[in-house]
PDB file of C-alpha atoms in Angstrom:
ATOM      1  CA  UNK A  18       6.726  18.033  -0.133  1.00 52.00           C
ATOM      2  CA  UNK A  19       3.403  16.710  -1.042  1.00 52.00           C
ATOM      3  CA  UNK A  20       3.325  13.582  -3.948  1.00 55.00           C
ATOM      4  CA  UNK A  21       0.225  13.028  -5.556  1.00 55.00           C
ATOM      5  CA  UNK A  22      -0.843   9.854  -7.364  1.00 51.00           C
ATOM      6  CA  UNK A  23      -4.751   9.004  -9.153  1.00 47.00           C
ATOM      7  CA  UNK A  24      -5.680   6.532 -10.950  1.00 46.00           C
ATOM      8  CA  UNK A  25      -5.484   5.181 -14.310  1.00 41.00           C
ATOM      9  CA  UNK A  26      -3.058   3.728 -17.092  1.00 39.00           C
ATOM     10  CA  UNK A  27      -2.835   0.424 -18.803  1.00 40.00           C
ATOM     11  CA  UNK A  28      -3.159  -2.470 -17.125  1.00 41.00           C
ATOM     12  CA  UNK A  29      -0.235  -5.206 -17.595  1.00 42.00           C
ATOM     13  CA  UNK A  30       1.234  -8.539 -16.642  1.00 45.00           C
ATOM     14  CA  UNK A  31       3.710  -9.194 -14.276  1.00 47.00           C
ATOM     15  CA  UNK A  32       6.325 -10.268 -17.738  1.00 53.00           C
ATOM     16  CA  UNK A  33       5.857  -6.995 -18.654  1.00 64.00           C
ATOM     17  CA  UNK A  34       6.729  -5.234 -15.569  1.00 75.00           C
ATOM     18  CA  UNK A  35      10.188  -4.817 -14.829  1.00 77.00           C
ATOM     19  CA  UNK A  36       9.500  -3.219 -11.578  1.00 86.00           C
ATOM     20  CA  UNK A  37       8.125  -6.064 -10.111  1.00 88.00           C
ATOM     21  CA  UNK A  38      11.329  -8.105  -8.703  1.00 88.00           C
ATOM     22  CA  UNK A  39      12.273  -4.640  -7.441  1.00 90.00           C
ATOM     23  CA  UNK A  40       8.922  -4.738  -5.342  1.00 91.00           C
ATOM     24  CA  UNK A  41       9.158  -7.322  -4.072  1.00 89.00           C
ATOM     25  CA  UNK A  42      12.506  -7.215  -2.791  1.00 92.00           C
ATOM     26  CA  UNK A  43      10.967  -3.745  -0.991  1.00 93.00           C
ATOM     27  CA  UNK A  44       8.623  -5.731   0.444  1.00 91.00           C
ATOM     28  CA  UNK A  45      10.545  -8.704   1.952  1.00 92.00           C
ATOM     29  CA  UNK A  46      12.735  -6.144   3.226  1.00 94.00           C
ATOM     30  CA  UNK A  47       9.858  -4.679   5.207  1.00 95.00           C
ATOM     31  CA  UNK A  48       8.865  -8.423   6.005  1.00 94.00           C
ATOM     32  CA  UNK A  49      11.888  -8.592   7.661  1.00 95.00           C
ATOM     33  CA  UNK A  50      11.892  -5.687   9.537  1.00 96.00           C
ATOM     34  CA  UNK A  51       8.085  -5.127  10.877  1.00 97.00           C
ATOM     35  CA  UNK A  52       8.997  -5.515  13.940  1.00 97.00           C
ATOM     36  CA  UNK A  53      11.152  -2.243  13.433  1.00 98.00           C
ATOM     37  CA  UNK A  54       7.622  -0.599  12.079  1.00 98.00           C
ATOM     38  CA  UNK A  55       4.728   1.488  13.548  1.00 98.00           C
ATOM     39  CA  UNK A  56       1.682   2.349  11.932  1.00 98.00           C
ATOM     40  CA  UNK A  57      -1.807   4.197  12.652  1.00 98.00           C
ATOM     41  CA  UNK A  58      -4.654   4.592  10.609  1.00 98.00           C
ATOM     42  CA  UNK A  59      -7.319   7.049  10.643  1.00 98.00           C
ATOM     43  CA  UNK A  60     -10.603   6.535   8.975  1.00 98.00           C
ATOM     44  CA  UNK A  61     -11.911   9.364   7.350  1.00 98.00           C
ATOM     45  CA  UNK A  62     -15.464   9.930   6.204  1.00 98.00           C
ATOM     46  CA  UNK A  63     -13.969   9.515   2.228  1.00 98.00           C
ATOM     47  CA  UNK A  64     -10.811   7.630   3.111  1.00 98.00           C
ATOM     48  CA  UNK A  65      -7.645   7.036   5.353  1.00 98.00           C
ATOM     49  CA  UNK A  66      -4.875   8.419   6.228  1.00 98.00           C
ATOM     50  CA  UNK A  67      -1.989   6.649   7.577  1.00 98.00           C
ATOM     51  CA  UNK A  68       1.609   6.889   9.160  1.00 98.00           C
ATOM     52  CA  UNK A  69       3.956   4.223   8.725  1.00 98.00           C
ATOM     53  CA  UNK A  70       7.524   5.066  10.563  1.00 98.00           C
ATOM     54  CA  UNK A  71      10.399   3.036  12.021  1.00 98.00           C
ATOM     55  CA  UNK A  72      13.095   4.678  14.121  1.00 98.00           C
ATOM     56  CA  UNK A  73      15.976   2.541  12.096  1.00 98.00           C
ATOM     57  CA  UNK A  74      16.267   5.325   9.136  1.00 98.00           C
ATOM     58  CA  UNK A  75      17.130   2.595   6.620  1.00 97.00           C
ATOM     59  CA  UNK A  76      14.164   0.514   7.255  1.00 98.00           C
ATOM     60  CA  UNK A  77      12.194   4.455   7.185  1.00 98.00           C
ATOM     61  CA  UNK A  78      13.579   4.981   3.652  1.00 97.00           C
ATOM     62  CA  UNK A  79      12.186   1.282   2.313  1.00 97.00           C
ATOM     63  CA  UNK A  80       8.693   2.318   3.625  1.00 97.00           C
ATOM     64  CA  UNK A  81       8.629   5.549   2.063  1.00 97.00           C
ATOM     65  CA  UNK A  82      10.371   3.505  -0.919  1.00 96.00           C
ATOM     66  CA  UNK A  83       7.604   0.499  -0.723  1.00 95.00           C
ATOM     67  CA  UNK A  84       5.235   3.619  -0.578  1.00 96.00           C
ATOM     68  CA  UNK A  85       6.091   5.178  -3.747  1.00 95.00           C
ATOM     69  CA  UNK A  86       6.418   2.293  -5.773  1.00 94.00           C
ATOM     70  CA  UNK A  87       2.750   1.400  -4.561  1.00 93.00           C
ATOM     71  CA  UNK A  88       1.357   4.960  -5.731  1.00 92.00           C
ATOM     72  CA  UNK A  89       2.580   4.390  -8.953  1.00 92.00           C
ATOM     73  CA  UNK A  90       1.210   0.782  -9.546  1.00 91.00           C
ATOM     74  CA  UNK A  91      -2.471   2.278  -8.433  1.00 89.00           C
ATOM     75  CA  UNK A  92      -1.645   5.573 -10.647  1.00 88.00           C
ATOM     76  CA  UNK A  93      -0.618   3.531 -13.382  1.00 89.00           C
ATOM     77  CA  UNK A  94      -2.471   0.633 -12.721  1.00 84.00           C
ATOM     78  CA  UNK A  95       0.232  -1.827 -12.354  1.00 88.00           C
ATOM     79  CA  UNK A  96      -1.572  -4.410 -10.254  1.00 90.00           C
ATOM     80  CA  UNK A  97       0.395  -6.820  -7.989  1.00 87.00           C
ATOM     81  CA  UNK A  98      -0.616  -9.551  -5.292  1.00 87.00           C
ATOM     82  CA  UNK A  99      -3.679 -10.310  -7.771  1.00 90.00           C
ATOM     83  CA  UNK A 100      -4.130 -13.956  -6.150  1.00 92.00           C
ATOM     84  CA  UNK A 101      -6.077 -11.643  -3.483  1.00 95.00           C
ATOM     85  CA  UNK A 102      -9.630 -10.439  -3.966  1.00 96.00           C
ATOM     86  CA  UNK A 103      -9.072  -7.843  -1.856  1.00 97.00           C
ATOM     87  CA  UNK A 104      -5.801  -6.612  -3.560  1.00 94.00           C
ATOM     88  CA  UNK A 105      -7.322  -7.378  -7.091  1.00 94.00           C
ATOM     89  CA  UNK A 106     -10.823  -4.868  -6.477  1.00 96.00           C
ATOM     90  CA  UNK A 107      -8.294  -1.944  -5.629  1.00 95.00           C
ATOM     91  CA  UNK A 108      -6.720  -2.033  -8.759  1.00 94.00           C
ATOM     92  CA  UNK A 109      -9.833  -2.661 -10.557  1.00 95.00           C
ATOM     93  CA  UNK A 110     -11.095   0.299  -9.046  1.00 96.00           C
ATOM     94  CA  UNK A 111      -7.401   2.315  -8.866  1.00 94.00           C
ATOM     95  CA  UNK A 112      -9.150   5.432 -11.310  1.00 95.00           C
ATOM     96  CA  UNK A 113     -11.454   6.185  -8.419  1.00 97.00           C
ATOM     97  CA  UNK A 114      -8.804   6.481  -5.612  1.00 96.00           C
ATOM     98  CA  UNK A 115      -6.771  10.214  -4.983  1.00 96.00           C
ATOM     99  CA  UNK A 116      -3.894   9.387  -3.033  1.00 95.00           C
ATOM    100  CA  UNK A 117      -0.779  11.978  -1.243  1.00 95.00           C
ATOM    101  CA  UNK A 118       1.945  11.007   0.505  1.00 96.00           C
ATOM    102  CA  UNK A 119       3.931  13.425   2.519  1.00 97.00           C
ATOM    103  CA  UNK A 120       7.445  12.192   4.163  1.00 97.00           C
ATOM    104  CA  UNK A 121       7.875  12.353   7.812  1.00 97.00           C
ATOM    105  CA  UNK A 122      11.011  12.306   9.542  1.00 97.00           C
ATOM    106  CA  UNK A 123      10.673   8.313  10.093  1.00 98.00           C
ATOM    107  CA  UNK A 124       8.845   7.381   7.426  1.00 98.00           C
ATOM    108  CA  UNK A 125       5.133   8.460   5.357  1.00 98.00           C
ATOM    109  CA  UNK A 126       2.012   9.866   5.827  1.00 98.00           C
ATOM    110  CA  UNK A 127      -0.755   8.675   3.296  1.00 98.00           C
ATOM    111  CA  UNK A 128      -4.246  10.264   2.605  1.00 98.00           C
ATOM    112  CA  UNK A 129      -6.631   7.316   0.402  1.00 97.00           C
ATOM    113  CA  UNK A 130      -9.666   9.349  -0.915  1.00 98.00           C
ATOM    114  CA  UNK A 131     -12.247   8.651  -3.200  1.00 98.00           C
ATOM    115  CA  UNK A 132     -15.579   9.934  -3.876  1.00 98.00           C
ATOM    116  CA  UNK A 133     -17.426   6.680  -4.151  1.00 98.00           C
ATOM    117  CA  UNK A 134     -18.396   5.025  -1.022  1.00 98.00           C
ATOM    118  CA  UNK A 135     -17.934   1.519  -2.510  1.00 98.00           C
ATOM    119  CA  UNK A 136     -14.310   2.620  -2.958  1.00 98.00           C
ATOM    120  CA  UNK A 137     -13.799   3.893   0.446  1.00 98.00           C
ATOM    121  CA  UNK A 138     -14.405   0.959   2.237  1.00 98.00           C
ATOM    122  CA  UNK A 139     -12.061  -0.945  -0.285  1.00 98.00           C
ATOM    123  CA  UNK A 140      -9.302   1.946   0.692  1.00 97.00           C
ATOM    124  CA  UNK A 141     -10.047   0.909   4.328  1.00 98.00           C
ATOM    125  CA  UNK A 142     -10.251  -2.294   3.856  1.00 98.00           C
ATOM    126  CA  UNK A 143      -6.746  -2.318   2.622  1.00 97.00           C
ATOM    127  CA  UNK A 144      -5.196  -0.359   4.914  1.00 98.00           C
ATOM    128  CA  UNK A 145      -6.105  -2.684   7.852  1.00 97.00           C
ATOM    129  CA  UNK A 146      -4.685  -5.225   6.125  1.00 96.00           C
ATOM    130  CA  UNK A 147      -1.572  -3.503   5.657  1.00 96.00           C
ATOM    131  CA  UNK A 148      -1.957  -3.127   9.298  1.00 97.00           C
ATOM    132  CA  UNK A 149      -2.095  -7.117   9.436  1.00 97.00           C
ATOM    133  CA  UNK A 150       1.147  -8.102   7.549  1.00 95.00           C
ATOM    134  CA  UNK A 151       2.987  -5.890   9.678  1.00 96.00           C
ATOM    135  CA  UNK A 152       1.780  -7.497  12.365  1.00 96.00           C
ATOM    136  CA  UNK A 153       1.448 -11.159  11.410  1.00 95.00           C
ATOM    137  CA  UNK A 154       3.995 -11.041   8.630  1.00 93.00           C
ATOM    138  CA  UNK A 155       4.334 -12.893   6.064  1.00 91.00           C
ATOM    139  CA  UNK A 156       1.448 -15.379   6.979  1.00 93.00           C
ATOM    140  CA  UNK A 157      -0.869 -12.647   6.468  1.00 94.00           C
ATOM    141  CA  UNK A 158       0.489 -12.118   2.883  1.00 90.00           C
ATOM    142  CA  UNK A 159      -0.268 -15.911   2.463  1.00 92.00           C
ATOM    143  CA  UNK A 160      -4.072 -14.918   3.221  1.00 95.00           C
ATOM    144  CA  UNK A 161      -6.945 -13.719   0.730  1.00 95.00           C
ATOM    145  CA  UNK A 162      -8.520 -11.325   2.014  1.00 95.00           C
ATOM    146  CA  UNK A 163     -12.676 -10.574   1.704  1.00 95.00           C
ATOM    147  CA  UNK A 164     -13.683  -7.466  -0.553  1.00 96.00           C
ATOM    148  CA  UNK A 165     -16.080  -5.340   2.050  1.00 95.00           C
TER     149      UNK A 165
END
């Protein structure tokens, strides 16, 4: 089955967001397990689309956990990691961005779309650096990371 998130909502802080802990905890689990995880991405004239998998089933479920939780902060935007540029200009932009996710048997597949070019190289932007924490880990999260 096909989940669908677009942007818009209310913007709030991180007191006000109860899910936060929760995603972060996703997140170091992921930390901990990237060498577990393999991911391509596809550029697309308006987007992405990406696969993120691991052959450990429980570290599969936290990505397509990690990947829900993220569709709903850009849906609803719920911004987090706001000390980076890059992170912050998604969510500034989140009501331009159409975004599916589809499980796979290891993991998730996720189409970024958006009908403003501006936006599109944000989307891509991003997903490389996704990309870069699971390969550098946790130093990469350290990073800011340039707006395109």
């Amino acid at each position: 089955e096909t989940q669908r998130g677009h942007g818009g909502g209310h913007a709030g802080g991180m007191m006000n967001d109860p899910a936060h802990q929760a995603d972060m905890r996703l997140l170091r689990e992921l930390f901990d397990h990237r060498l577990e995880i393999t991911r391509q991405v596809t550029d697309r004239v308006d987007g992405v689309e990406t696969l993120t998998e691991s052959e450990n089933p429980a570290v599969a479920e936290t990505i397509r956990a990690h990947v829900e939780s993220m569709m709903a902060r850009v849906s609803e935007a719920r911004p987090i990691h706001q000390r980076d540029p890059l992170f912050r200009e998604i969510f500034r932009n989140a009501d331009k961005i159409d975004a599916t996710y589809q499980r796979t048997e290891n993991g998730v597949r996720v189409v970024e779309t958006s009908g403003d070019a501006y936006v599109v190289r944000l989307i891509q932007a991003h997903a490389r650096v996704v990309t870069a924490f699971i390969a550098n880990g946790r130093a990469e999260m350290m990073k800011n990371h340039p707006i395109p």
